PDB file of C-alpha atoms in Angstrom:
ATOM      1  CA  MET W   1     166.627-133.641 131.478  1.00  0.00           C
ATOM      2  CA  LYS W   2     169.723-131.484 131.155  1.00  0.00           C
ATOM      3  CA  SER W   3     167.772-128.743 129.336  1.00  0.00           C
ATOM      4  CA  PHE W   4     165.121-128.808 132.093  1.00  0.00           C
ATOM      5  CA  VAL W   5     167.793-128.050 134.732  1.00  0.00           C
ATOM      6  CA  VAL W   6     169.186-125.176 132.641  1.00  0.00           C
ATOM      7  CA  LEU W   7     165.681-123.809 132.049  1.00  0.00           C
ATOM      8  CA  SER W   8     164.902-124.029 135.778  1.00  0.00           C
ATOM      9  CA  ALA W   9     168.093-122.131 136.607  1.00  0.00           C
ATOM     10  CA  ILE W  10     167.226-119.402 134.101  1.00  0.00           C
ATOM     11  CA  ILE W  11     163.692-119.054 135.481  1.00  0.00           C
ATOM     12  CA  THR W  12     165.055-118.898 139.041  1.00  0.00           C
ATOM     13  CA  LEU W  13     167.481-116.134 138.079  1.00  0.00           C
ATOM     14  CA  ALA W  14     164.769-114.223 136.242  1.00  0.00           C
ATOM     15  CA  SER W  15     162.440-114.323 139.236  1.00  0.00           C
ATOM     16  CA  ALA W  16     164.981-113.435 141.919  1.00  0.00           C
ATOM     17  CA  LEU W  17     164.815-110.438 144.234  1.00  0.00           C
ATOM     18  CA  THR W  18     166.995-107.623 142.841  1.00  0.00           C
ATOM     19  CA  VAL W  19     167.940-104.188 144.142  1.00  0.00           C
ATOM     20  CA  ASN W  20     168.786-101.535 141.564  1.00  0.00           C
ATOM     21  CA  THR W  21     172.139 -99.768 141.807  1.00  0.00           C
ATOM     22  CA  PRO W  22     171.756 -95.971 141.965  1.00  0.00           C
ATOM     23  CA  VAL W  23     173.486 -94.055 139.180  1.00  0.00           C
ATOM     24  CA  SER W  24     174.517 -91.109 141.348  1.00  0.00           C
ATOM     25  CA  VAL W  25     174.782 -90.773 145.133  1.00  0.00           C
ATOM     26  CA  VAL W  26     175.400 -87.238 146.439  1.00  0.00           C
ATOM     27  CA  VAL W  27     175.916 -86.370 150.108  1.00  0.00           C
ATOM     28  CA  CYS W  28     172.936 -84.574 151.737  1.00  0.00           C
ATOM     29  CA  GLU W  29     170.701 -85.049 148.686  1.00  0.00           C
ATOM     30  CA  PRO W  30     167.710 -87.404 148.479  1.00  0.00           C
ATOM     31  CA  LEU W  31     168.247 -90.836 146.940  1.00  0.00           C
ATOM     32  CA  GLN W  32     165.531 -93.118 145.625  1.00  0.00           C
ATOM     33  CA  ILE W  33     166.282 -96.795 146.169  1.00  0.00           C
ATOM     34  CA  THR W  34     164.215 -99.227 144.082  1.00  0.00           C
ATOM     35  CA  TRP W  35     163.981-102.981 143.797  1.00  0.00           C
ATOM     36  CA  SER W  36     162.203-105.703 141.847  1.00  0.00           C
ATOM     37  CA  PRO W  37     160.429-108.106 144.187  1.00  0.00           C
ATOM     38  CA  GLU W  38     159.807-111.009 141.783  1.00  0.00           C
ATOM     39  CA  GLY W  39     159.554-114.148 143.863  1.00  0.00           C
ATOM     40  CA  ALA W  40     159.934-112.161 147.087  1.00  0.00           C
ATOM     41  CA  VAL W  41     157.586-111.643 150.010  1.00  0.00           C
ATOM     42  CA  SER W  42     157.108-108.353 151.841  1.00  0.00           C
ATOM     43  CA  PRO W  43     158.040-106.823 154.176  1.00  0.00           C
ATOM     44  CA  PHE W  44     161.431-105.712 152.894  1.00  0.00           C
ATOM     45  CA  TYR W  45     164.359-104.764 155.111  1.00  0.00           C
ATOM     46  CA  LEU W  46     166.758-102.234 153.631  1.00  0.00           C
ATOM     47  CA  SER W  47     170.216-101.274 154.866  1.00  0.00           C
ATOM     48  CA  ILE W  48     173.591-100.130 153.599  1.00  0.00           C
ATOM     49  CA  VAL W  49     176.774-102.067 154.327  1.00  0.00           C
ATOM     50  CA  PRO W  50     180.428-101.286 153.572  1.00  0.00           C
ATOM     51  CA  ALA W  51     181.252-102.071 149.928  1.00  0.00           C
ATOM     52  CA  GLY W  52     182.711-105.534 149.467  1.00  0.00           C
ATOM     53  CA  GLN W  53     181.710-106.614 152.985  1.00  0.00           C
ATOM     54  CA  PRO W  54     178.230-108.152 152.732  1.00  0.00           C
ATOM     55  CA  THR W  55     178.395-109.668 156.232  1.00  0.00           C
ATOM     56  CA  ALA W  56     179.657-106.505 157.971  1.00  0.00           C
ATOM     57  CA  ASN W  57     177.489-104.537 160.384  1.00  0.00           C
ATOM     58  CA  ALA W  58     175.181-102.111 158.599  1.00  0.00           C
ATOM     59  CA  ILE W  59     176.263 -98.500 158.223  1.00  0.00           C
ATOM     60  CA  LYS W  60     172.582 -97.570 158.339  1.00  0.00           C
ATOM     61  CA  ARG W  61     169.272 -99.427 158.558  1.00  0.00           C
ATOM     62  CA  PHE W  62     166.058 -98.039 157.133  1.00  0.00           C
ATOM     63  CA  PRO W  63     162.439 -98.557 158.217  1.00  0.00           C
ATOM     64  CA  ARG W  64     160.639-101.727 157.153  1.00  0.00           C
ATOM     65  CA  GLN W  65     159.157-101.396 153.650  1.00  0.00           C
ATOM     66  CA  ASP W  66     156.107-102.928 152.010  1.00  0.00           C
ATOM     67  CA  GLY W  67     156.487-101.346 148.550  1.00  0.00           C
ATOM     68  CA  THR W  68     159.192-101.481 145.887  1.00  0.00           C
ATOM     69  CA  SER W  69     161.001 -98.212 146.552  1.00  0.00           C
ATOM     70  CA  TYR W  70     162.260 -96.008 149.354  1.00  0.00           C
ATOM     71  CA  ILE W  71     163.449 -92.399 149.352  1.00  0.00           C
ATOM     72  CA  TRP W  72     166.446 -91.787 151.593  1.00  0.00           C
ATOM     73  CA  SER W  73     165.668 -88.163 152.495  1.00  0.00           C
ATOM     74  CA  ALA W  74     169.330 -87.111 152.649  1.00  0.00           C
ATOM     75  CA  VAL W  75     172.395 -89.284 152.092  1.00  0.00           C
ATOM     76  CA  ASP W  76     174.003 -88.738 155.495  1.00  0.00           C
ATOM     77  CA  VAL W  77     177.318 -90.533 155.013  1.00  0.00           C
ATOM     78  CA  PRO W  78     180.588 -88.663 154.357  1.00  0.00           C
ATOM     79  CA  ALA W  79     181.786 -88.119 150.785  1.00  0.00           C
ATOM     80  CA  GLY W  80     183.998 -90.986 149.671  1.00  0.00           C
ATOM     81  CA  THR W  81     182.057 -93.614 151.638  1.00  0.00           C
ATOM     82  CA  SER W  82     181.673 -96.734 149.488  1.00  0.00           C
ATOM     83  CA  PHE W  83     178.706 -98.914 150.300  1.00  0.00           C
ATOM     84  CA  THR W  84     176.374-101.561 148.959  1.00  0.00           C
ATOM     85  CA  ILE W  85     172.602-101.537 149.362  1.00  0.00           C
ATOM     86  CA  ASP W  86     171.430-104.708 151.129  1.00  0.00           C
ATOM     87  CA  LEU W  87     167.795-105.809 150.716  1.00  0.00           C
ATOM     88  CA  LYS W  88     166.156-108.734 152.509  1.00  0.00           C
ATOM     89  CA  ASP W  89     162.604-109.947 152.092  1.00  0.00           C
ATOM     90  CA  GLY W  90     160.187-111.599 154.501  1.00  0.00           C
ATOM     91  CA  LYS W  91     161.398-115.094 153.478  1.00  0.00           C
ATOM     92  CA  GLY W  92     165.051-114.271 154.110  1.00  0.00           C
ATOM     93  CA  GLN W  93     166.051-113.851 150.458  1.00  0.00           C
ATOM     94  CA  GLU W  94     168.804-111.280 150.103  1.00  0.00           C
ATOM     95  CA  ALA W  95     169.967-109.057 147.249  1.00  0.00           C
ATOM     96  CA  PHE W  96     172.773-106.520 146.949  1.00  0.00           C
ATOM     97  CA  SER W  97     173.357-103.564 144.661  1.00  0.00           C
ATOM     98  CA  ALA W  98     176.716-103.006 143.027  1.00  0.00           C
ATOM     99  CA  PRO W  99     179.053-100.889 145.184  1.00  0.00           C
ATOM    100  CA  VAL W 100     178.481 -97.120 145.029  1.00  0.00           C
ATOM    101  CA  THR W 101     180.465 -94.203 146.449  1.00  0.00           C
ATOM    102  CA  ALA W 102     178.909 -91.079 147.959  1.00  0.00           C
ATOM    103  CA  GLN W 103     180.057 -87.964 146.100  1.00  0.00           C
ATOM    104  CA  GLY W 104     180.494 -84.582 147.756  1.00  0.00           C
ATOM    105  CA  GLY W 105     177.978 -81.954 146.763  1.00  0.00           C
ATOM    106  CA  GLY W 106     179.123 -79.039 148.895  1.00  0.00           C
ATOM    107  CA  ASP W 107     176.427 -79.490 151.535  1.00  0.00           C
ATOM    108  CA  THR W 108     177.521 -81.443 154.615  1.00  0.00           C
ATOM    109  CA  SER W 109     174.804 -80.298 157.037  1.00  0.00           C
ATOM    110  CA  CYS W 110     173.252 -83.768 157.193  1.00  0.00           C
ATOM    111  CA  ILE W 111     176.418 -85.559 158.336  1.00  0.00           C
ATOM    112  CA  ASN W 112     176.784 -86.688 161.981  1.00  0.00           C
ATOM    113  CA  GLY W 113     173.206 -87.872 162.395  1.00  0.00           C
ATOM    114  CA  ASN W 114     171.460 -84.542 161.726  1.00  0.00           C
ATOM    115  CA  VAL W 115     168.921 -86.250 159.449  1.00  0.00           C
ATOM    116  CA  GLU W 116     166.714 -88.966 160.885  1.00  0.00           C
ATOM    117  CA  GLU W 117     164.733 -91.347 158.729  1.00  0.00           C
ATOM    118  CA  ASP W 118     161.479 -92.310 160.432  1.00  0.00           C
ATOM    119  CA  GLY W 119     162.233 -95.586 162.159  1.00  0.00           C
ATOM    120  CA  ALA W 120     165.843 -95.709 160.955  1.00  0.00           C
ATOM    121  CA  THR W 121     168.785 -96.500 163.161  1.00  0.00           C
ATOM    122  CA  ARG W 122     170.539 -93.303 164.164  1.00  0.00           C
ATOM    123  CA  SER W 123     174.283 -92.851 164.325  1.00  0.00           C
ATOM    124  CA  PRO W 124     175.776 -93.319 167.822  1.00  0.00           C
ATOM    125  CA  ASN W 125     176.356 -89.591 168.389  1.00  0.00           C
ATOM    126  CA  SER W 126     172.793 -88.491 167.683  1.00  0.00           C
ATOM    127  CA  ALA W 127     170.415 -87.376 170.406  1.00  0.00           C
ATOM    128  CA  ALA W 128     167.261 -89.267 171.254  1.00  0.00           C
ATOM    129  CA  PRO W 129     164.147 -88.281 169.288  1.00  0.00           C
ATOM    130  CA  GLY W 130     162.611 -85.092 170.598  1.00  0.00           C
ATOM    131  CA  SER W 131     165.644 -84.089 172.633  1.00  0.00           C
ATOM    132  CA  VAL W 132     168.042 -81.200 172.381  1.00  0.00           C
ATOM    133  CA  SER W 133     171.734 -81.563 173.124  1.00  0.00           C
ATOM    134  CA  PRO W 134     172.590 -80.150 176.579  1.00  0.00           C
ATOM    135  CA  GLY W 135     174.904 -77.404 175.287  1.00  0.00           C
ATOM    136  CA  VAL W 136     172.343 -76.195 172.765  1.00  0.00           C
ATOM    137  CA  ALA W 137     169.522 -76.325 175.321  1.00  0.00           C
ATOM    138  CA  ALA W 138     171.527 -74.255 177.806  1.00  0.00           C
ATOM    139  CA  ALA W 139     172.451 -71.657 175.200  1.00  0.00           C
ATOM    140  CA  GLU W 140     168.899 -71.431 173.872  1.00  0.00           C
ATOM    141  CA  SER W 141     167.215 -71.226 177.276  1.00  0.00           C
ATOM    142  CA  SER W 142     169.519 -68.644 178.839  1.00  0.00           C
ATOM    143  CA  GLY W 143     170.446 -66.731 175.712  1.00  0.00           C
ATOM    144  CA  ALA W 144     174.073 -66.984 176.772  1.00  0.00           C
ATOM    145  CA  SER W 145     176.878 -68.884 175.143  1.00  0.00           C
ATOM    146  CA  GLU W 146     178.681 -71.703 176.868  1.00  0.00           C
ATOM    147  CA  ALA W 147     181.808 -70.773 178.773  1.00  0.00           C
ATOM    148  CA  SER W 148     184.744 -71.258 176.480  1.00  0.00           C
ATOM    149  CA  SER W 149     188.090 -69.660 175.897  1.00  0.00           C
ATOM    150  CA  SER W 150     187.114 -69.277 172.238  1.00  0.00           C
ATOM    151  CA  PRO W 151     183.356 -69.159 171.512  1.00  0.00           C
ATOM    152  CA  ALA W 152     184.063 -69.157 167.761  1.00  0.00           C
ATOM    153  CA  ALA W 153     186.000 -72.423 168.064  1.00  0.00           C
ATOM    154  CA  ALA W 154     183.222 -74.073 170.087  1.00  0.00           C
ATOM    155  CA  ALA W 155     180.449 -73.098 167.626  1.00  0.00           C
ATOM    156  CA  PRO W 156     181.115 -75.872 165.046  1.00  0.00           C
ATOM    157  CA  ALA W 157     180.830 -78.539 167.759  1.00  0.00           C
ATOM    158  CA  ARG W 158     177.507 -77.074 168.913  1.00  0.00           C
ATOM    159  CA  LEU W 159     176.281 -76.991 165.308  1.00  0.00           C
ATOM    160  CA  ARG W 160     177.018 -80.697 164.879  1.00  0.00           C
ATOM    161  CA  GLN W 161     175.016 -81.435 168.032  1.00  0.00           C
ATOM    162  CA  LEU W 162     171.959 -79.386 167.031  1.00  0.00           C
ATOM    163  CA  ARG W 163     168.694 -81.294 167.435  1.00  0.00           C
ATOM    164  CA  LEU W 164     165.214 -79.897 166.961  1.00  0.00           C
ATOM    165  CA  PRO W 165     162.280 -80.718 169.244  1.00  0.00           C
ATOM    166  CA  ARG W 166     160.212 -83.678 168.031  1.00  0.00           C
ATOM    167  CA  ALA W 167     157.071 -81.529 167.703  1.00  0.00           C
ATOM    168  CA  LEU W 168     158.847 -79.254 165.213  1.00  0.00           C
ATOM    169  CA  ARG W 169     160.166 -82.230 163.206  1.00  0.00           C
ATOM    170  CA  LEU W 170     156.660 -83.682 163.027  1.00  0.00           C
ATOM    171  CA  LEU W 171     155.170 -80.415 161.801  1.00  0.00           C
ATOM    172  CA  VAL W 172     157.550 -80.163 158.866  1.00  0.00           C
ATOM    173  CA  PRO W 173     158.692 -83.682 157.896  1.00  0.00           C
ATOM    174  CA  GLY W 174     159.411 -82.704 154.281  1.00  0.00           C
ATOM    175  CA  ARG W 175     161.417 -79.687 155.344  1.00  0.00           C
ATOM    176  CA  ARG W 176     163.492 -81.278 158.112  1.00  0.00           C
ATOM    177  CA  GLN W 177     166.872 -80.671 156.452  1.00  0.00           C
ATOM    178  CA  GLN W 178     165.986 -77.059 155.608  1.00  0.00           C
ATOM    179  CA  VAL W 179     164.808 -76.441 159.184  1.00  0.00           C
ATOM    180  CA  HIS W 180     168.087 -77.853 160.515  1.00  0.00           C
ATOM    181  CA  ARG W 181     170.063 -75.458 158.284  1.00  0.00           C
ATOM    182  CA  VAL W 182     168.045 -72.403 159.378  1.00  0.00           C
ATOM    183  CA  ALA W 183     168.359 -73.342 163.046  1.00  0.00           C
ATOM    184  CA  ALA W 184     172.089 -73.994 162.645  1.00  0.00           C
ATOM    185  CA  ARG W 185     172.622 -70.580 161.013  1.00  0.00           C
ATOM    186  CA  ARG W 186     170.699 -68.847 163.784  1.00  0.00           C
ATOM    187  CA  LEU W 187     172.681 -70.676 166.434  1.00  0.00           C
ATOM    188  CA  ALA W 188     175.976 -69.882 164.705  1.00  0.00           C
ATOM    189  CA  SER W 189     175.192 -66.172 164.352  1.00  0.00           C
ATOM    190  CA  HIS W 190     174.058 -66.019 167.983  1.00  0.00           C
ATOM    191  CA  HIS W 191     177.221 -67.635 169.342  1.00  0.00           C
ATOM    192  CA  LEU W 192     179.839 -66.146 167.029  1.00  0.00           C
TER     193      LEU W 192
END
């Protein structure tokens, strides 16, 4: 009887939902997140939580998944952020990756909510889908810069608020980050 209990425990562990820990996480670069759904039921709910705090509020939630992998189009958390990938299945089973830390890669254009995953929760300072921040809209529509004692000092704040119209994002979903960079450069050169 004792060996049956041990064997049952081993089988349960072997058939549990698991999320794979990424080897390298670099800010503003794509990251593929994969999991093994043995014994699990779709859909899957994927999020990231602060490392070592499995019950904390999610840093980011991703769209519902039916497969066994998801590509985070651009890791949009600051360098040095330690987090754990949290995966839940349709039955409520939960699995966590080991803690990982986002490494700086030189590109920070995706930070502050500039990259939106379809259906993902956006950071609190991001504009609604399809909208343009008021300062950017005023500058783009009139061709004039906002009144400021130092236009050069105000430019970085406007760059962080840059949002593209929804129609443009839908036309180029695979190029969203590149489009943001081009638009940000144009805005910066126009206002500096």
